[in-house]
mmCIF file of C-alpha atoms in Angstrom:
data_model
loop_
_atom_site.group_PDB
_atom_site.id
_atom_site.type_symbol
_atom_site.label_atom_id
_atom_site.label_comp_id
_atom_site.label_asym_id
_atom_site.label_seq_id
_atom_site.Cartn_x
_atom_site.Cartn_y
_atom_site.Cartn_z
ATOM 1 C CA MET A 20 9.646 -3.567 -23.211
ATOM 2 C CA ASP A 21 6.781 -3.412 -25.421
ATOM 3 C CA GLY A 22 5.628 -0.324 -27.044
ATOM 4 C CA PRO A 23 7.324 3.290 -26.511
ATOM 5 C CA MET A 24 7.375 4.592 -23.013
ATOM 6 C CA ARG A 25 5.145 7.441 -21.971
ATOM 7 C CA PRO A 26 5.265 9.441 -18.693
ATOM 8 C CA ARG A 27 3.880 7.409 -15.514
ATOM 9 C CA SER A 28 1.631 10.795 -14.826
ATOM 10 C CA ALA A 29 0.253 10.797 -18.151
ATOM 11 C CA SER A 30 -3.075 9.023 -16.644
ATOM 12 C CA LEU A 31 -3.868 12.242 -14.514
ATOM 13 C CA VAL A 32 -4.823 13.899 -17.812
ATOM 14 C CA ASP A 33 -7.418 12.150 -18.426
ATOM 15 C CA PHE A 34 -8.772 11.786 -14.956
ATOM 16 C CA GLN A 35 -11.706 13.606 -13.984
ATOM 17 C CA PHE A 36 -13.963 14.237 -10.901
ATOM 18 C CA GLY A 37 -17.724 15.289 -10.677
ATOM 19 C CA VAL A 38 -18.867 12.939 -13.700
ATOM 20 C CA VAL A 39 -20.115 9.631 -11.684
ATOM 21 C CA ALA A 40 -23.988 10.124 -10.542
ATOM 22 C CA THR A 41 -24.253 10.571 -6.996
ATOM 23 C CA GLU A 42 -26.336 7.103 -6.318
ATOM 24 C CA THR A 43 -23.326 5.211 -8.145
ATOM 25 C CA ILE A 44 -21.142 7.511 -5.411
ATOM 26 C CA GLU A 45 -22.881 6.487 -2.702
ATOM 27 C CA ASP A 46 -23.476 2.776 -3.249
ATOM 28 C CA VAL A 47 -19.358 2.636 -3.959
ATOM 29 C CA LEU A 48 -18.726 4.345 -0.602
ATOM 30 C CA LEU A 49 -20.851 2.046 1.055
ATOM 31 C CA HIS A 50 -19.674 -0.891 -0.724
ATOM 32 C CA LEU A 51 -15.954 0.225 0.159
ATOM 33 C CA ALA A 52 -16.946 0.880 3.919
ATOM 34 C CA GLN A 53 -18.090 -2.733 4.225
ATOM 35 C CA GLN A 54 -15.309 -3.912 2.568
ATOM 36 C CA ASN A 55 -12.966 -2.147 5.019
ATOM 37 C CA GLU A 56 -14.898 -2.979 8.231
ATOM 38 C CA GLN A 57 -14.317 -6.871 7.123
ATOM 39 C CA ALA A 58 -10.620 -6.191 6.258
ATOM 40 C CA VAL A 59 -10.161 -4.756 9.486
ATOM 41 C CA GLN A 60 -11.627 -7.848 11.417
ATOM 42 C CA GLU A 61 -9.987 -10.378 9.304
ATOM 43 C CA ALA A 62 -6.594 -8.702 10.286
ATOM 44 C CA SER A 63 -6.942 -9.554 13.678
ATOM 45 C CA GLY A 64 -4.222 -12.489 14.837
ATOM 46 C CA ARG A 65 -2.437 -11.662 11.330
ATOM 47 C CA LEU A 66 1.104 -12.167 11.819
ATOM 48 C CA GLY A 67 2.060 -8.766 10.836
ATOM 49 C CA SER A 68 3.659 -7.252 7.741
ATOM 50 C CA PHE A 69 6.156 -7.701 5.575
ATOM 51 C CA ARG A 70 6.418 -4.247 3.956
ATOM 52 C CA GLU A 71 10.226 -3.622 3.586
ATOM 53 C CA PRO A 72 11.039 -0.202 1.894
ATOM 54 C CA ARG A 73 13.603 -1.601 -0.701
ATOM 55 C CA ILE A 74 11.112 -4.103 -1.872
ATOM 56 C CA VAL A 75 8.544 -1.454 -2.014
ATOM 57 C CA GLU A 76 11.042 0.679 -4.043
ATOM 58 C CA PHE A 77 11.935 -2.023 -6.198
ATOM 59 C CA VAL A 78 8.144 -2.313 -7.116
ATOM 60 C CA PHE A 79 7.044 1.527 -7.663
ATOM 61 C CA LEU A 80 10.788 1.296 -10.016
ATOM 62 C CA LEU A 81 9.558 -1.337 -11.830
ATOM 63 C CA SER A 82 5.944 -0.274 -12.416
ATOM 64 C CA GLU A 83 7.267 3.205 -13.586
ATOM 65 C CA GLN A 84 9.931 1.444 -15.917
ATOM 66 C CA TRP A 85 6.619 -0.661 -17.534
ATOM 67 C CA CYS A 86 4.459 2.284 -17.737
ATOM 68 C CA LEU A 87 2.159 1.286 -14.957
ATOM 69 C CA GLU A 88 -0.612 3.177 -13.275
ATOM 70 C CA LYS A 89 -0.113 3.869 -9.734
ATOM 71 C CA SER A 90 -3.193 1.909 -8.604
ATOM 72 C CA VAL A 91 -1.300 -1.174 -9.997
ATOM 73 C CA SER A 92 1.990 -0.735 -8.351
ATOM 74 C CA TYR A 93 -0.300 -0.375 -4.952
ATOM 75 C CA GLN A 94 -1.959 -3.486 -5.594
ATOM 76 C CA ALA A 95 1.305 -5.363 -6.405
ATOM 77 C CA VAL A 96 2.330 -4.406 -3.185
ATOM 78 C CA GLU A 97 -0.525 -5.623 -1.734
ATOM 79 C CA ILE A 98 -0.456 -9.128 -3.335
ATOM 80 C CA LEU A 99 2.973 -9.603 -2.318
ATOM 81 C CA GLU A 100 2.512 -8.904 1.033
ATOM 82 C CA ARG A 101 -0.308 -10.884 1.486
ATOM 83 C CA PHE A 102 1.496 -13.628 -0.703
ATOM 84 C CA MET A 103 4.655 -13.368 1.917
ATOM 85 C CA VAL A 104 2.160 -14.165 5.283
ATOM 86 C CA LYS A 105 1.091 -17.177 3.567
ATOM 87 C CA GLN A 106 4.264 -18.077 2.747
ATOM 88 C CA ALA A 107 5.483 -17.335 6.383
ATOM 89 C CA GLU A 108 2.194 -19.062 7.765
ATOM 90 C CA ASN A 109 2.916 -22.174 5.557
ATOM 91 C CA ILE A 110 6.555 -22.211 6.998
ATOM 92 C CA TYR A 111 5.293 -22.039 10.696
ATOM 93 C CA ARG A 112 2.726 -24.567 10.021
ATOM 94 C CA GLN A 113 5.339 -27.117 8.621
ATOM 95 C CA ALA A 114 7.561 -26.601 11.350
ATOM 96 C CA THR A 115 4.871 -27.413 13.998
ATOM 97 C CA ILE A 116 3.776 -30.621 12.770
ATOM 98 C CA GLN A 117 7.185 -32.207 12.174
ATOM 99 C CA PRO A 118 8.606 -34.134 14.751
ATOM 100 C CA ARG A 119 10.644 -32.203 16.895
ATOM 101 C CA ASP A 120 14.528 -32.863 15.701
ATOM 102 C CA ASN A 121 16.721 -30.056 16.430
ATOM 103 C CA LYS A 122 19.093 -31.030 13.275
ATOM 104 C CA ARG A 123 16.442 -31.866 10.933
ATOM 105 C CA GLU A 124 14.162 -28.860 11.739
ATOM 106 C CA SER A 125 17.433 -26.840 11.149
ATOM 107 C CA GLN A 126 17.941 -28.212 7.623
ATOM 108 C CA ASN A 127 14.181 -27.976 7.164
ATOM 109 C CA TRP A 128 14.143 -24.296 7.630
ATOM 110 C CA ARG A 129 17.558 -23.566 5.914
ATOM 111 C CA ALA A 130 15.989 -25.344 3.024
ATOM 112 C CA LEU A 131 12.943 -23.282 2.979
ATOM 113 C CA LYS A 132 14.487 -20.215 3.360
ATOM 114 C CA GLU A 133 16.808 -20.678 0.433
ATOM 115 C CA GLN A 134 13.591 -21.352 -1.456
ATOM 116 C CA LEU A 135 11.995 -18.608 -0.801
ATOM 117 C CA VAL A 136 15.286 -16.389 -1.153
ATOM 118 C CA ASN A 137 16.097 -17.751 -4.739
ATOM 119 C CA LYS A 138 12.478 -17.573 -6.231
ATOM 120 C CA PHE A 139 11.618 -13.770 -4.173
ATOM 121 C CA THR A 140 12.530 -12.109 -7.267
ATOM 122 C CA LEU A 141 10.547 -13.769 -9.542
ATOM 123 C CA ARG A 142 7.578 -13.792 -7.201
ATOM 124 C CA LEU A 143 7.788 -10.339 -6.863
ATOM 125 C CA VAL A 144 7.609 -9.699 -10.852
ATOM 126 C CA SER A 145 4.772 -12.201 -10.613
ATOM 127 C CA CYS A 146 2.806 -9.891 -8.647
ATOM 128 C CA VAL A 147 3.330 -7.028 -10.579
ATOM 129 C CA GLN A 148 2.856 -8.981 -13.742
ATOM 130 C CA LEU A 149 -0.517 -10.291 -12.391
ATOM 131 C CA ALA A 150 -1.584 -6.616 -10.705
ATOM 132 C CA SER A 151 -1.414 -5.360 -14.204
ATOM 133 C CA LYS A 152 -3.836 -7.951 -15.651
ATOM 134 C CA LEU A 153 -6.673 -6.493 -13.523
ATOM 135 C CA SER A 154 -6.521 -2.952 -14.354
ATOM 136 C CA PHE A 155 -8.721 -2.505 -17.438
ATOM 137 C CA GLN A 156 -6.798 1.007 -18.422
ATOM 138 C CA ASN A 157 -3.265 -0.487 -18.421
ATOM 139 C CA LYS A 158 -1.264 -2.880 -20.931
ATOM 140 C CA ILE A 159 -0.397 -6.705 -19.896
ATOM 141 C CA ILE A 160 2.877 -7.037 -19.085
ATOM 142 C CA SER A 161 3.661 -9.682 -21.635
ATOM 143 C CA ASN A 162 6.088 -12.917 -20.728
ATOM 144 C CA ILE A 163 8.938 -11.690 -22.971
ATOM 145 C CA THR A 164 9.127 -8.544 -21.100
ATOM 146 C CA VAL A 165 9.059 -10.125 -17.985
ATOM 147 C CA LEU A 166 12.026 -12.686 -18.886
ATOM 148 C CA ASN A 167 13.960 -10.041 -20.702
ATOM 149 C CA PHE A 168 13.846 -8.139 -17.415
ATOM 150 C CA LEU A 169 14.841 -10.887 -15.340
ATOM 151 C CA GLN A 170 17.614 -11.941 -17.479
ATOM 152 C CA ALA A 171 18.736 -8.131 -17.222
ATOM 153 C CA LEU A 172 19.144 -9.081 -13.686
ATOM 154 C CA GLY A 173 20.900 -12.047 -14.106
ATOM 155 C CA TYR A 174 17.775 -14.708 -13.470
ATOM 156 C CA LEU A 175 17.569 -17.152 -16.118
ATOM 157 C CA HIS A 176 14.016 -18.319 -16.459
ATOM 158 C CA THR A 177 11.782 -20.224 -19.135
ATOM 159 C CA LYS A 178 8.081 -19.150 -19.757
ATOM 160 C CA GLU A 179 6.756 -22.284 -17.912
ATOM 161 C CA GLU A 180 8.775 -21.175 -14.910
ATOM 162 C CA LEU A 181 7.069 -18.064 -15.288
ATOM 163 C CA LEU A 182 3.542 -19.044 -15.807
ATOM 164 C CA GLU A 183 4.145 -21.642 -12.524
ATOM 165 C CA SER A 184 5.179 -18.374 -10.534
ATOM 166 C CA GLU A 185 2.096 -16.945 -11.651
ATOM 167 C CA LEU A 186 -0.047 -20.074 -10.163
ATOM 168 C CA ASP A 187 1.974 -20.558 -7.110
ATOM 169 C CA VAL A 188 1.062 -16.883 -6.478
ATOM 170 C CA LEU A 189 -2.631 -17.333 -7.162
ATOM 171 C CA LYS A 190 -2.907 -20.909 -5.523
ATOM 172 C CA SER A 191 -1.664 -19.149 -2.530
ATOM 173 C CA LEU A 192 -4.089 -16.633 -2.097
ATOM 174 C CA ASN A 193 -7.086 -18.962 -3.407
ATOM 175 C CA PHE A 194 -6.935 -16.674 -6.469
ATOM 176 C CA GLN A 195 -8.126 -13.739 -4.580
ATOM 177 C CA ILE A 196 -5.858 -11.180 -5.823
ATOM 178 C CA ASN A 197 -8.366 -7.960 -6.681
ATOM 179 C CA LEU A 198 -7.601 -6.787 -3.404
ATOM 180 C CA PRO A 199 -8.273 -3.172 -2.312
ATOM 181 C CA THR A 200 -5.934 -0.373 -2.173
ATOM 182 C CA PRO A 201 -6.049 2.777 -0.403
ATOM 183 C CA LEU A 202 -6.103 4.504 -3.626
ATOM 184 C CA ALA A 203 -9.449 3.442 -4.503
ATOM 185 C CA TYR A 204 -10.839 4.749 -0.943
ATOM 186 C CA VAL A 205 -8.667 8.083 -1.258
ATOM 187 C CA GLU A 206 -10.294 9.158 -4.929
ATOM 188 C CA MET A 207 -13.732 7.787 -3.875
ATOM 189 C CA LEU A 208 -13.513 10.267 -0.730
ATOM 190 C CA LEU A 209 -12.134 12.806 -3.208
ATOM 191 C CA GLU A 210 -15.141 12.453 -5.204
ATOM 192 C CA VAL A 211 -17.595 12.863 -2.243
ATOM 193 C CA LEU A 212 -15.764 16.103 -0.729
ATOM 194 C CA GLY A 213 -16.422 17.357 -4.741
ATOM 195 C CA TYR A 214 -19.928 17.016 -4.154
ATOM 196 C CA ASN A 215 -19.901 18.819 -0.863
ATOM 197 C CA GLY A 216 -18.418 22.090 -1.511
ATOM 198 C CA CYS A 217 -14.671 21.616 -0.725
ATOM 199 C CA LEU A 218 -12.755 24.518 -1.523
ATOM 200 C CA VAL A 219 -9.455 22.731 -2.486
ATOM 201 C CA PRO A 220 -10.122 21.435 -6.010
ATOM 202 C CA ALA A 221 -10.283 17.531 -6.160
ATOM 203 C CA MET A 222 -7.359 17.634 -8.541
ATOM 204 C CA ARG A 223 -4.987 19.480 -7.021
ATOM 205 C CA LEU A 224 -5.608 17.295 -3.493
ATOM 206 C CA HIS A 225 -5.494 13.948 -6.077
ATOM 207 C CA ALA A 226 -1.770 14.756 -6.970
ATOM 208 C CA THR A 227 -0.682 15.647 -3.564
ATOM 209 C CA CYS A 228 -2.484 12.284 -2.315
ATOM 210 C CA LEU A 229 -0.452 10.464 -4.843
ATOM 211 C CA THR A 230 2.818 11.703 -3.691
ATOM 212 C CA LEU A 231 1.881 10.891 0.081
ATOM 213 C CA LEU A 232 0.419 7.909 -0.658
ATOM 214 C CA ASP A 233 3.576 6.563 -2.136
ATOM 215 C CA LEU A 234 5.424 7.961 1.090
ATOM 216 C CA VAL A 235 2.871 6.303 3.489
ATOM 217 C CA TYR A 236 3.885 2.784 1.583
ATOM 218 C CA LEU A 237 7.834 3.835 1.349
ATOM 219 C CA LEU A 238 7.407 4.631 5.479
ATOM 220 C CA HIS A 239 4.710 2.406 6.461
ATOM 221 C CA GLU A 240 6.523 1.084 9.503
ATOM 222 C CA PRO A 241 8.096 4.386 10.949
ATOM 223 C CA ILE A 242 4.464 6.091 10.112
ATOM 224 C CA TYR A 243 2.047 3.519 11.866
ATOM 225 C CA GLU A 244 4.695 3.281 14.744
ATOM 226 C CA SER A 245 4.638 7.127 15.528
ATOM 227 C CA LEU A 246 0.588 6.693 15.413
ATOM 228 C CA LEU A 247 0.889 3.863 17.808
ATOM 229 C CA ARG A 248 2.829 5.808 20.111
ATOM 230 C CA ALA A 249 0.498 8.896 19.897
ATOM 231 C CA SER A 250 -2.535 6.538 20.356
ATOM 232 C CA ILE A 251 -1.283 5.037 23.487
ATOM 233 C CA GLU A 252 0.783 8.025 24.776
ATOM 234 C CA ASN A 253 3.411 5.713 25.485
ATOM 235 C CA SER A 254 7.136 5.902 23.515
ATOM 236 C CA THR A 255 7.528 2.339 24.466
ATOM 237 C CA PRO A 256 4.560 0.056 23.111
ATOM 238 C CA SER A 257 4.212 -3.134 24.376
ATOM 239 C CA GLN A 258 4.291 -6.354 22.347
ATOM 240 C CA LEU A 259 0.474 -6.812 22.982
ATOM 241 C CA GLN A 260 -0.438 -3.570 21.991
ATOM 242 C CA GLY A 261 1.926 -3.984 18.944
ATOM 243 C CA GLU A 262 -0.433 -6.966 17.885
ATOM 244 C CA LYS A 263 -3.537 -5.304 18.552
ATOM 245 C CA PHE A 264 -2.561 -2.518 16.217
ATOM 246 C CA ILE A 265 -1.906 -4.823 12.910
ATOM 247 C CA SER A 266 -5.785 -3.773 12.495
ATOM 248 C CA VAL A 267 -5.285 -0.337 12.167
ATOM 249 C CA LYS A 268 -2.658 -0.676 9.413
ATOM 250 C CA GLU A 269 -5.552 -2.269 7.404
ATOM 251 C CA ASP A 270 -7.820 0.346 7.862
ATOM 252 C CA PHE A 271 -7.499 1.859 4.408
ATOM 253 C CA MET A 272 -10.530 4.405 5.225
ATOM 254 C CA LEU A 273 -8.682 5.948 7.724
ATOM 255 C CA LEU A 274 -5.491 5.971 6.194
ATOM 256 C CA ALA A 275 -7.330 7.518 2.921
ATOM 257 C CA VAL A 276 -8.671 10.219 4.995
ATOM 258 C CA GLY A 277 -5.255 10.948 7.250
ATOM 259 C CA ILE A 278 -3.709 11.505 3.612
ATOM 260 C CA ILE A 279 -6.364 13.480 2.066
ATOM 261 C CA ALA A 280 -6.419 15.622 5.552
ATOM 262 C CA ALA A 281 -2.515 16.089 4.936
ATOM 263 C CA SER A 282 -2.799 17.052 1.641
ATOM 264 C CA ALA A 283 -5.366 19.714 2.150
ATOM 265 C CA PHE A 284 -2.911 20.941 4.304
ATOM 266 C CA ILE A 285 -0.217 20.919 1.795
ATOM 267 C CA GLN A 286 -2.362 22.583 -0.645
ATOM 268 C CA ASN A 287 -4.212 25.032 1.108
ATOM 269 C CA HIS A 288 -3.677 25.259 5.328
ATOM 270 C CA GLU A 289 -6.782 27.896 5.897
ATOM 271 C CA CYS A 290 -9.319 25.217 4.399
ATOM 272 C CA TRP A 291 -7.888 22.651 6.225
ATOM 273 C CA SER A 292 -10.436 22.598 8.970
ATOM 274 C CA GLN A 293 -13.155 22.444 6.567
ATOM 275 C CA VAL A 294 -11.942 19.688 4.535
ATOM 276 C CA VAL A 295 -11.321 17.802 7.940
ATOM 277 C CA GLY A 296 -14.797 18.533 8.919
ATOM 278 C CA HIS A 297 -16.251 16.904 5.865
ATOM 279 C CA LEU A 298 -13.875 13.797 6.146
ATOM 280 C CA GLN A 299 -15.883 13.244 9.545
ATOM 281 C CA SER A 300 -18.850 13.855 8.485
ATOM 282 C CA ILE A 301 -18.678 11.580 5.716
ATOM 283 C CA THR A 302 -16.932 8.641 7.212
ATOM 284 C CA GLY A 303 -17.438 8.842 11.093
ATOM 285 C CA ILE A 304 -13.939 8.995 12.034
ATOM 286 C CA ALA A 305 -13.408 11.128 15.267
ATOM 287 C CA LEU A 306 -11.358 14.530 14.149
ATOM 288 C CA ALA A 307 -8.599 13.137 16.742
ATOM 289 C CA SER A 308 -7.656 10.017 14.897
ATOM 290 C CA ILE A 309 -8.005 12.083 11.510
ATOM 291 C CA ALA A 310 -5.456 14.616 13.199
ATOM 292 C CA GLU A 311 -2.950 12.208 14.643
ATOM 293 C CA PHE A 312 -2.955 10.182 11.227
ATOM 294 C CA SER A 313 -2.235 13.872 9.257
ATOM 295 C CA TYR A 314 -0.145 14.790 11.564
ATOM 296 C CA ALA A 315 1.991 11.637 11.594
ATOM 297 C CA ILE A 316 2.118 11.638 7.574
ATOM 298 C CA LEU A 317 2.874 15.437 7.703
ATOM 299 C CA THR A 318 6.109 15.144 10.203
ATOM 300 C CA HIS A 319 7.415 12.580 7.973
ATOM 301 C CA SER A 320 7.050 14.120 5.006
ATOM 302 C CA VAL A 321 9.039 16.721 6.617
ATOM 303 C CA GLY A 322 11.551 14.084 7.337
ATOM 304 C CA ALA A 323 11.540 13.149 3.689
ATOM 305 C CA ASN A 324 12.769 16.309 2.450
ATOM 306 C CA THR A 325 16.176 15.441 2.125
ATOM 307 C CA PRO A 326 18.724 16.050 -0.442
ATOM 308 C CA GLY A 327 18.300 13.869 -3.830
ATOM 309 C CA ARG A 328 14.487 13.320 -2.900
ATOM 310 C CA GLN A 329 11.846 15.230 -4.023
ATOM 311 C CA GLN A 330 9.843 17.679 -1.525
ATOM 312 C CA SER A 331 6.133 16.653 -0.658
ATOM 313 C CA ILE A 332 5.736 19.596 1.769
ATOM 314 C CA PRO A 333 7.320 23.080 1.234
ATOM 315 C CA PRO A 334 9.821 23.882 4.117
ATOM 316 C CA HIS A 335 8.293 26.922 4.962
ATOM 317 C CA LEU A 336 5.190 25.294 5.781
ATOM 318 C CA ALA A 337 6.619 22.555 7.968
ATOM 319 C CA ALA A 338 6.508 24.307 11.343
ATOM 320 C CA ARG A 339 3.084 25.526 10.367
ATOM 321 C CA ALA A 340 1.769 22.534 9.808
ATOM 322 C CA LEU A 341 3.133 20.369 12.854
ATOM 323 C CA LYS A 342 1.999 23.378 15.127
ATOM 324 C CA THR A 343 -1.719 23.632 13.484
ATOM 325 C CA VAL A 344 -2.069 19.685 13.243
ATOM 326 C CA ALA A 345 -1.180 19.327 16.591
ATOM 327 C CA SER A 346 -3.474 22.274 18.255
ATOM 328 C CA SER A 347 -6.240 20.713 16.326
ATOM 329 C CA ASN A 348 -5.914 17.153 18.627
ATOM 330 C CA THR A 349 -6.085 18.977 21.977
#
């Protein structure tokens, strides 16, 4: 490993709010809103997500081992997910244009599946390495570090294969890997909340937001499934409803306000209404939507308080949290 290990949270010491000019904040917030709207529109018709919790956990642990910032781990997950979607689309396209031959088709599917499985760990590591190269605050993970890590797992690769893997990811995504992450939206909204006189300090909210954002990445499908059921008021959504809901999963602005609202309740439940009011006025997102999302996050946060896991929300606040957020949704 390159250089001495440092705590993953060390970057939080230098993180500051309230030092950016208001004009810059307005410009960035507008840009993020436009970027988010475009992402939501483009999500329509996508195959779905490939966010397996074990894979996300692998990326998080690897990022921690390599002393990378949280933003890098989130971006690595986004790059990997979009790469896997592209791979699935390519496989489907090849299957549809080839002549109909059941035996040959079965063989082709097996060959493509084997290729994906055999190279998946290499591609995952390449996504983390690429994400590290996009951050100005992180050291770039060297090829030697990556090769040593893969060798420790039993995968023997050369530097040439490592470079080819990175190039494969880049080409698949048309070199568009500087993808937005929910963290950018969370931090920008916290900046605005600070200027608006939020009663809960931004730094305290920031730390809790990072924990809850990790939770959302790890429990992505259960959280969004509960949000879907709540939005349609039906415990068994249809396939069409699920497909239409894919765009909601790409709405990082909605995710950010849900994360901040849940964090505000954990930090100071008496100020929750004020924080949610500010978020509504800043983003234009309905109070009911903010309440539903924060409710979904809090319920799964309570569920995550199992032995061996770090608690995201104190147990003595659990019942009060669910009751307050639910009543705010009525």
